[in-house]
Amino acid sequence: MRKIFDFHGGIHPQENKHQSLQTPIRDAGIPPELVLPLGQHIGAPASPIVEVGQRVLKGQMIAEPLGFVSVPVHAPTSGTVSAIEDRQIAHPSGLQAPCIVIASDGRDEWAPLTTAADYRQLAREELLARIRNAGIAGMGGAGFPSAVKLSTRPGSQVNTLIINGTECEPYITADDVLMREQPGRIVAGARILQHLLAPGETLIGIEDNKPEAIAALRAAAQGTEIEVVVFPTKYPSGGEKQLIEILTGKQVPSGGLPLDIGVICQNVGSVVAIHDAIVEGRPLISRVTTVTGEAIAEPGNFTVLLGTPMQYLLARAGYRAEQNRRLIMGGPMMGFTVPDANVPIVKTTNCLLAPGHGELPAPSPAQACIRCGMCAQACPVSLLPQQLFWFAQGKEFEKLESHQLFDCIECGACSWVCPSNIPLVQYYRASKAEVLQLRRDHERSDQSRMRFEARQARLEREEAEKTAKRAARKQAAQQRAQAAAAGGSGDEDPIQAAIDRAKAKKAAQQAGGAQHDASEQEKLEKAVVTTRQRLETASSKLAQAQAEGSDLVTALQTGVDKTRAKLAAAEKALQEFQQAGPALTAGDAAGDPAAAAIARAMAARQADAAMAPADKARNQLQGLEQRLEKTRDRLASSQANGDEQKIIEALAMTVTRLEEKVSAAREQLKNPGDA
Amino acid sequence: MALLRVTSPHAHGPMSTPRVMQNVLLATVPGIVVLTHFFGFGTLVNLLWACLVALVCEAAALKLRRRPIGFYLKDCSALVTATLLAIALPPYSPWWLIAVGIACAILLAKHLYGGLGYNPFNPAMAGYVILLISFPLQMTAWTPPRGLGQTPGLVEALQACFWPSSYDGVTMATPLDLMKQNSSLLVADLWAQTPQFGRWAGLGWEWVNLAFLAGGAWLLYLRVFSWHAPLAMLASLGLFAAVFYDGGSSASGGSPLFHLLSGATMFGAFFIVTDPVTSAVSVRGRLVYGAMIGALVYIIRVRGNYPDAVAFAVLIMNFAAPLIDNYTQPRTYGRRRDGSEQ
């Protein structure tokens, strides 16, 4: 006899399973319209590969997986794709999500299927690919892609393969009837998994409240290495982690996977689906769903096509809408209420629970927590729910994390036992969301802090470079001044200097005139070529973005326009240069700039010499006053425009300096003797 | 009709806070019956008057705090506090003593901290200690148990409570007093010479304790609380008494059985130590909490100034409960004891 372990806590709610066990599995039939959400599993939603109006066959893939953790969707019956659009799905928030809608034609015509005469001949990768392509995701409720779960890493050894037939939630009997009626397929499916994983042992775990299922499976497993293990009924022993502890005595490390301790778990429904996919080539297009509750006249289990509207299935079971206030997908412990009875059945819909008015009454208002600790005794993960509740109320997020809020499996045992009717699980869900949000915010603020620091460092570096440059310039200026003071006499004739400068310039121009023009032209030509190249690159990028329908199209378009404008400007500049070039060279003789400068300087000098000192000073003052006026105007306009602080400061400084100069000039004008 | 949208779980267990409180009240019945048998109607009068005052105080506090009065009165927590304090008080206490004690318990120890669930100290024990320190004379006046003197009747009990100046009752040292004051006699001699001792402990007291033990066992059976704190307290008290029994010399603190069946031991273990609000929360925490109370009870009884010590020990450990919680977090599934990932 195998040793059975116990897990901490757990509860014994009323089972209420007998209601739906009175009849064998019934076929729900083909509804006129099927709505297939693209995301019926954990992971990336599938991507549609059919078009509206296209005829599809039963079992034909209509959406392909996107990425590793994803599975495809298949047409559950033959018909026409009538829409690919957002529809309301079975989600507690009443979320709308992309769905493929099929109008069934009632012919139920199969697509050709790939069967395997002997799966033992198939390679491991091929088996996994077929499981994935059959669209199989965990059917116990979580919906994790089975192929991903079965893809063991090289070198990791599977000691125990566990087939989960626990079904610990009250009311649900979908797995129970499957085990009673199709034990052969379960065992055959388990043998496929044995072939795939080569586990040390294979166990089928069932609670002791399902004697018929146990007997059926034991009979079917006769002569195989598969062991049916029975253990006492306790909620939530069907939780993967709890079941692993019951059967192996080992705990899955927090944040780890069962495979870390050499265990892989599969729900019996998933095992049947794997069997059908490998042996018969049938993808996952239907499942067994329990329909129960006091508002159901004939509760029982149905084989139902995925995508069937809940309303259709409920009608098949004799739904009395007037007796029902809430419709629960899943069981009473972890199921969620759906917003509308028209949402479709999906791969994870193991139960539809329509309680009557007196059934599962809403708890009375919450009272104060008296820290009785019943929740801590019930918690299958050994948390302290009363402390978590305390911290959740106070929003003490660090404490929540140090009390392992994120190890909570939301089984609801704490809320169930709470004598004060406190909706504990609701508090934990909300707190988890808040902590996650906080973590995201934290990451974001870290990033912006880093950005800010980087910017600050860059600004400082630039400022330092500027200061260094300024210092260098100042030094150079001083050196030049010293050199000038040392080299020339104090009152060098400015006319002579101007003449010299102009002459030198003229000589240089005459010497390298043609060459100069040539280099200028070269530069302009080069600019035209580069701009053209840039325009080409930008245009090709834009075309690509347009093809992909990227959001960047507008931005890229502006860029292209700008570049085109630049190119036009560059071409124009080149043209102008080419036209003006010869003219300039030709007119050189006529309008000799050096001569003109000489004439201007001489005139100024003469005028200066002719002026009395007082007039000279007045002239100077006038010039200064004009400059002051101009600078003041600029300062005012800068302030009005809200220019950068630096500019305003610089202008203000200039104004002050000019004011000082003006007053000094006035002083000088009053006392000309000082000059 | 739109479908209701509520979060899971949709099912709820049978337990409710009012029912927990009612069970606790019911579990005190055997103890009260035995107390009444040995000490007369004083305990019952205490109880009725205390409950009345408690309901008035609770309603007044709820009104001041603008809480729905009916809703919170129904949780029966005020009645539990009143019952526990009334049992702890000497029978035939004057009305004002009871009223002061209850007012302190409900108003100061409970509502000033935020009401049920938020009080750091056990309200009944806080009220008891305030009275013990303020009115030591009245608080140590215990009537002799049946068999050692006249047991007052119902009329006298009412007279003692509501017209105390006209009541002249007889009081006598309790067994714990006697054991404490003993300085020269061997335990066996003390037992032989003093009429207050019975078979294992004080005359009458041993039965009172056994009755509370029975009530506590019933609550344990109902799983109203876990066994950890009360059993840890009794075990540590018994252990201390055994270690320092000293063979029954004149310096002996008394036998383990004497300590387990004297004073408020069983009452404290099953009705005070088990108060969930003010105790530690985890299993290990409750073991530590209970064991520390047992040790303190023995130390204060034998070495302290007061003959009994449950109230003081409980209040001291109420202080320590958050600290104990901090160091006794249980090991979460899939984690190491220190909370790190494996």
mmCIF file of C-alpha atoms in Angstrom, chain B residues 90-279:
data_model
loop_
_atom_site.group_PDB
_atom_site.id
_atom_site.type_symbol
_atom_site.label_atom_id
_atom_site.label_comp_id
_atom_site.label_asym_id
_atom_site.label_seq_id
_atom_site.Cartn_x
_atom_site.Cartn_y
_atom_site.Cartn_z
ATOM 1 C CA PRO B 90 -15.589 37.549 44.133
ATOM 2 C CA PRO B 91 -19.285 36.694 44.630
ATOM 3 C CA TYR B 92 -21.317 39.306 46.537
ATOM 4 C CA SER B 93 -19.353 42.198 45.035
ATOM 5 C CA PRO B 94 -21.069 45.599 45.315
ATOM 6 C CA TRP B 95 -22.821 46.942 42.194
ATOM 7 C CA TRP B 96 -20.417 49.837 41.708
ATOM 8 C CA LEU B 97 -17.380 47.570 41.719
ATOM 9 C CA ILE B 98 -18.870 45.490 38.932
ATOM 10 C CA ALA B 99 -19.993 48.565 37.024
ATOM 11 C CA VAL B 100 -16.531 50.172 37.212
ATOM 12 C CA GLY B 101 -14.890 46.942 36.128
ATOM 13 C CA ILE B 102 -17.218 46.434 33.168
ATOM 14 C CA ALA B 103 -16.992 50.063 32.091
ATOM 15 C CA CYS B 104 -13.206 49.874 32.144
ATOM 16 C CA ALA B 105 -13.262 46.610 30.226
ATOM 17 C CA ILE B 106 -15.723 47.671 27.510
ATOM 18 C CA LEU B 107 -14.914 51.350 27.162
ATOM 19 C CA LEU B 108 -11.200 51.561 27.926
ATOM 20 C CA ALA B 109 -9.824 48.179 27.006
ATOM 21 C CA LYS B 110 -12.062 47.507 24.016
ATOM 22 C CA HIS B 111 -13.628 50.487 22.306
ATOM 23 C CA LEU B 112 -10.874 52.963 22.941
ATOM 24 C CA TYR B 113 -8.666 50.698 20.839
ATOM 25 C CA GLY B 114 -11.177 50.349 18.031
ATOM 26 C CA GLY B 115 -13.603 47.729 19.252
ATOM 27 C CA LEU B 116 -13.755 43.996 18.771
ATOM 28 C CA GLY B 117 -10.712 42.621 17.011
ATOM 29 C CA TYR B 118 -8.502 45.627 17.609
ATOM 30 C CA ASN B 119 -8.003 45.486 21.368
ATOM 31 C CA PRO B 120 -4.464 44.516 22.339
ATOM 32 C CA PHE B 121 -5.480 43.499 25.869
ATOM 33 C CA ASN B 122 -8.071 41.038 27.025
ATOM 34 C CA PRO B 123 -10.895 43.372 28.126
ATOM 35 C CA ALA B 124 -12.120 41.207 31.000
ATOM 36 C CA MET B 125 -8.619 40.831 32.416
ATOM 37 C CA ALA B 126 -7.850 44.521 31.955
ATOM 38 C CA GLY B 127 -11.030 45.376 33.894
ATOM 39 C CA TYR B 128 -10.126 42.815 36.551
ATOM 40 C CA VAL B 129 -6.621 44.170 37.058
ATOM 41 C CA ILE B 130 -7.843 47.776 37.265
ATOM 42 C CA LEU B 131 -10.242 46.708 40.025
ATOM 43 C CA LEU B 132 -7.639 44.585 41.798
ATOM 44 C CA ILE B 133 -5.189 47.471 41.964
ATOM 45 C CA SER B 134 -7.806 50.106 42.831
ATOM 46 C CA PHE B 135 -9.981 48.169 45.284
ATOM 47 C CA PRO B 136 -7.834 45.417 46.809
ATOM 48 C CA LEU B 137 -10.102 44.990 49.826
ATOM 49 C CA GLN B 138 -13.272 44.267 47.893
ATOM 50 C CA MET B 139 -11.401 42.199 45.358
ATOM 51 C CA THR B 140 -10.034 39.725 47.866
ATOM 52 C CA ALA B 141 -13.185 39.227 49.910
ATOM 53 C CA TRP B 142 -14.138 35.644 49.050
ATOM 54 C CA THR B 143 -16.967 33.949 50.947
ATOM 55 C CA PRO B 144 -16.133 30.574 52.437
ATOM 56 C CA PRO B 145 -17.271 27.671 50.254
ATOM 57 C CA ARG B 146 -20.271 25.555 51.207
ATOM 58 C CA GLY B 147 -19.356 23.357 54.123
ATOM 59 C CA LEU B 148 -17.193 25.903 55.881
ATOM 60 C CA GLY B 149 -19.845 28.430 56.785
ATOM 61 C CA GLN B 150 -23.229 29.837 56.039
ATOM 62 C CA THR B 151 -23.827 30.207 52.256
ATOM 63 C CA PRO B 152 -25.909 33.340 51.651
ATOM 64 C CA GLY B 153 -29.286 33.027 49.908
ATOM 65 C CA LEU B 154 -30.665 34.890 46.890
ATOM 66 C CA VAL B 155 -32.068 37.817 48.884
ATOM 67 C CA GLU B 156 -28.769 38.306 50.651
ATOM 68 C CA ALA B 157 -26.962 38.094 47.348
ATOM 69 C CA LEU B 158 -29.129 40.883 45.870
ATOM 70 C CA GLN B 159 -28.697 42.901 49.059
ATOM 71 C CA ALA B 160 -24.916 42.468 48.907
ATOM 72 C CA CYS B 161 -24.837 43.694 45.371
ATOM 73 C CA PHE B 162 -27.298 46.583 45.299
ATOM 74 C CA TRP B 163 -27.289 47.738 48.933
ATOM 75 C CA PRO B 164 -23.796 46.819 50.074
ATOM 76 C CA SER B 165 -23.821 48.926 53.240
ATOM 77 C CA SER B 166 -26.587 46.768 54.696
ATOM 78 C CA TYR B 167 -24.822 43.500 53.950
ATOM 79 C CA ASP B 168 -22.403 41.966 56.377
ATOM 80 C CA GLY B 169 -20.883 38.900 54.839
ATOM 81 C CA VAL B 170 -18.265 36.482 56.110
ATOM 82 C CA THR B 171 -15.028 36.191 54.144
ATOM 83 C CA MET B 172 -12.185 33.758 54.425
ATOM 84 C CA ALA B 173 -8.689 33.328 53.004
ATOM 85 C CA THR B 174 -8.603 31.303 49.786
ATOM 86 C CA PRO B 175 -6.386 28.215 49.474
ATOM 87 C CA LEU B 176 -3.935 30.165 47.332
ATOM 88 C CA ASP B 177 -3.688 32.810 50.083
ATOM 89 C CA LEU B 178 -3.006 30.131 52.626
ATOM 90 C CA MET B 179 -0.357 28.445 50.553
ATOM 91 C CA LYS B 180 1.350 31.754 50.002
ATOM 92 C CA GLN B 181 1.276 32.816 53.638
ATOM 93 C CA ASN B 182 2.509 29.473 54.872
ATOM 94 C CA SER B 183 5.984 29.876 56.264
ATOM 95 C CA SER B 184 6.426 27.152 58.802
ATOM 96 C CA LEU B 185 4.246 24.173 58.054
ATOM 97 C CA LEU B 186 4.930 21.237 55.805
ATOM 98 C CA VAL B 187 2.387 21.066 53.010
ATOM 99 C CA ALA B 188 0.863 17.948 54.541
ATOM 100 C CA ASP B 189 0.492 19.654 57.916
ATOM 101 C CA LEU B 190 -0.996 22.753 56.340
ATOM 102 C CA TRP B 191 -3.472 20.506 54.585
ATOM 103 C CA ALA B 192 -4.399 18.762 57.826
ATOM 104 C CA GLN B 193 -4.714 21.900 59.912
ATOM 105 C CA THR B 194 -6.679 24.121 57.566
ATOM 106 C CA PRO B 195 -10.280 23.349 56.671
ATOM 107 C CA GLN B 196 -10.132 25.192 53.329
ATOM 108 C CA PHE B 197 -8.259 22.367 51.623
ATOM 109 C CA GLY B 198 -10.055 19.558 49.895
ATOM 110 C CA ARG B 199 -8.878 16.377 48.233
ATOM 111 C CA TRP B 200 -6.407 17.815 45.675
ATOM 112 C CA ALA B 201 -6.668 21.576 46.090
ATOM 113 C CA GLY B 202 -9.016 24.042 47.756
ATOM 114 C CA LEU B 203 -12.382 22.800 48.965
ATOM 115 C CA GLY B 204 -14.877 23.643 46.237
ATOM 116 C CA TRP B 205 -12.200 25.191 44.032
ATOM 117 C CA GLU B 206 -11.099 21.861 42.674
ATOM 118 C CA TRP B 207 -14.627 21.216 41.415
ATOM 119 C CA VAL B 208 -14.927 24.706 40.007
ATOM 120 C CA ASN B 209 -11.731 24.109 38.044
ATOM 121 C CA LEU B 210 -12.879 20.716 36.830
ATOM 122 C CA ALA B 211 -16.165 22.266 35.656
ATOM 123 C CA PHE B 212 -14.317 24.893 33.634
ATOM 124 C CA LEU B 213 -12.081 22.151 32.274
ATOM 125 C CA ALA B 214 -15.204 20.338 31.085
ATOM 126 C CA GLY B 215 -16.554 23.491 29.409
ATOM 127 C CA GLY B 216 -13.177 24.050 27.776
ATOM 128 C CA ALA B 217 -13.023 20.479 26.544
ATOM 129 C CA TRP B 218 -16.414 20.937 24.907
ATOM 130 C CA LEU B 219 -15.171 24.075 23.112
ATOM 131 C CA LEU B 220 -12.104 22.162 21.982
ATOM 132 C CA TYR B 221 -14.375 19.450 20.643
ATOM 133 C CA LEU B 222 -16.329 22.096 18.729
ATOM 134 C CA ARG B 223 -12.999 23.450 17.435
ATOM 135 C CA VAL B 224 -13.840 26.922 18.636
ATOM 136 C CA PHE B 225 -10.142 27.226 19.444
ATOM 137 C CA SER B 226 -7.095 25.028 19.055
ATOM 138 C CA TRP B 227 -5.540 23.093 21.930
ATOM 139 C CA HIS B 228 -2.137 24.711 21.647
ATOM 140 C CA ALA B 229 -2.348 27.731 23.942
ATOM 141 C CA PRO B 230 -4.375 26.225 26.833
ATOM 142 C CA LEU B 231 -2.451 22.980 26.914
ATOM 143 C CA ALA B 232 0.863 24.785 26.713
ATOM 144 C CA MET B 233 -0.192 26.950 29.657
ATOM 145 C CA LEU B 234 -1.321 23.998 31.779
ATOM 146 C CA ALA B 235 1.773 22.000 30.880
ATOM 147 C CA SER B 236 4.182 24.776 31.752
ATOM 148 C CA LEU B 237 2.341 25.589 35.011
ATOM 149 C CA GLY B 238 2.368 21.903 35.936
ATOM 150 C CA LEU B 239 6.029 21.583 35.018
ATOM 151 C CA PHE B 240 7.058 24.581 37.124
ATOM 152 C CA ALA B 241 5.012 23.309 40.069
ATOM 153 C CA ALA B 242 6.557 19.868 39.739
ATOM 154 C CA VAL B 243 10.094 21.213 39.557
ATOM 155 C CA PHE B 244 9.637 23.463 42.606
ATOM 156 C CA TYR B 245 7.354 21.175 44.606
ATOM 157 C CA ASP B 246 10.254 20.540 46.920
ATOM 158 C CA GLY B 247 8.726 17.339 48.328
ATOM 159 C CA GLY B 248 6.105 19.282 50.259
ATOM 160 C CA SER B 249 8.418 21.202 52.577
ATOM 161 C CA SER B 250 7.416 24.437 54.254
ATOM 162 C CA ALA B 251 9.073 26.327 51.390
ATOM 163 C CA SER B 252 7.150 24.370 48.768
ATOM 164 C CA GLY B 253 5.071 26.227 46.218
ATOM 165 C CA GLY B 254 2.437 23.479 46.225
ATOM 166 C CA SER B 255 1.926 20.373 44.136
ATOM 167 C CA PRO B 256 1.253 20.466 40.384
ATOM 168 C CA LEU B 257 -2.269 19.192 40.969
ATOM 169 C CA PHE B 258 -2.850 21.910 43.545
ATOM 170 C CA HIS B 259 -1.827 24.569 41.032
ATOM 171 C CA LEU B 260 -3.790 23.078 38.177
ATOM 172 C CA LEU B 261 -6.978 22.959 40.225
ATOM 173 C CA SER B 262 -6.636 26.197 42.166
ATOM 174 C CA GLY B 263 -7.856 29.691 41.611
ATOM 175 C CA ALA B 264 -8.467 30.648 37.991
ATOM 176 C CA THR B 265 -6.188 28.061 36.377
ATOM 177 C CA MET B 266 -8.717 26.164 34.241
ATOM 178 C CA PHE B 267 -10.926 29.208 33.746
ATOM 179 C CA GLY B 268 -7.879 31.111 32.551
ATOM 180 C CA ALA B 269 -6.576 28.307 30.379
ATOM 181 C CA PHE B 270 -9.783 27.721 28.433
ATOM 182 C CA PHE B 271 -11.585 31.059 28.571
ATOM 183 C CA ILE B 272 -8.903 33.730 28.862
ATOM 184 C CA VAL B 273 -5.747 32.410 27.234
ATOM 185 C CA THR B 274 -7.828 31.247 24.280
ATOM 186 C CA ASP B 275 -9.114 34.747 23.536
ATOM 187 C CA PRO B 276 -8.059 34.878 19.902
ATOM 188 C CA VAL B 277 -7.938 38.646 19.569
ATOM 189 C CA THR B 278 -5.209 39.214 22.131
ATOM 190 C CA SER B 279 -3.156 36.050 21.746
#
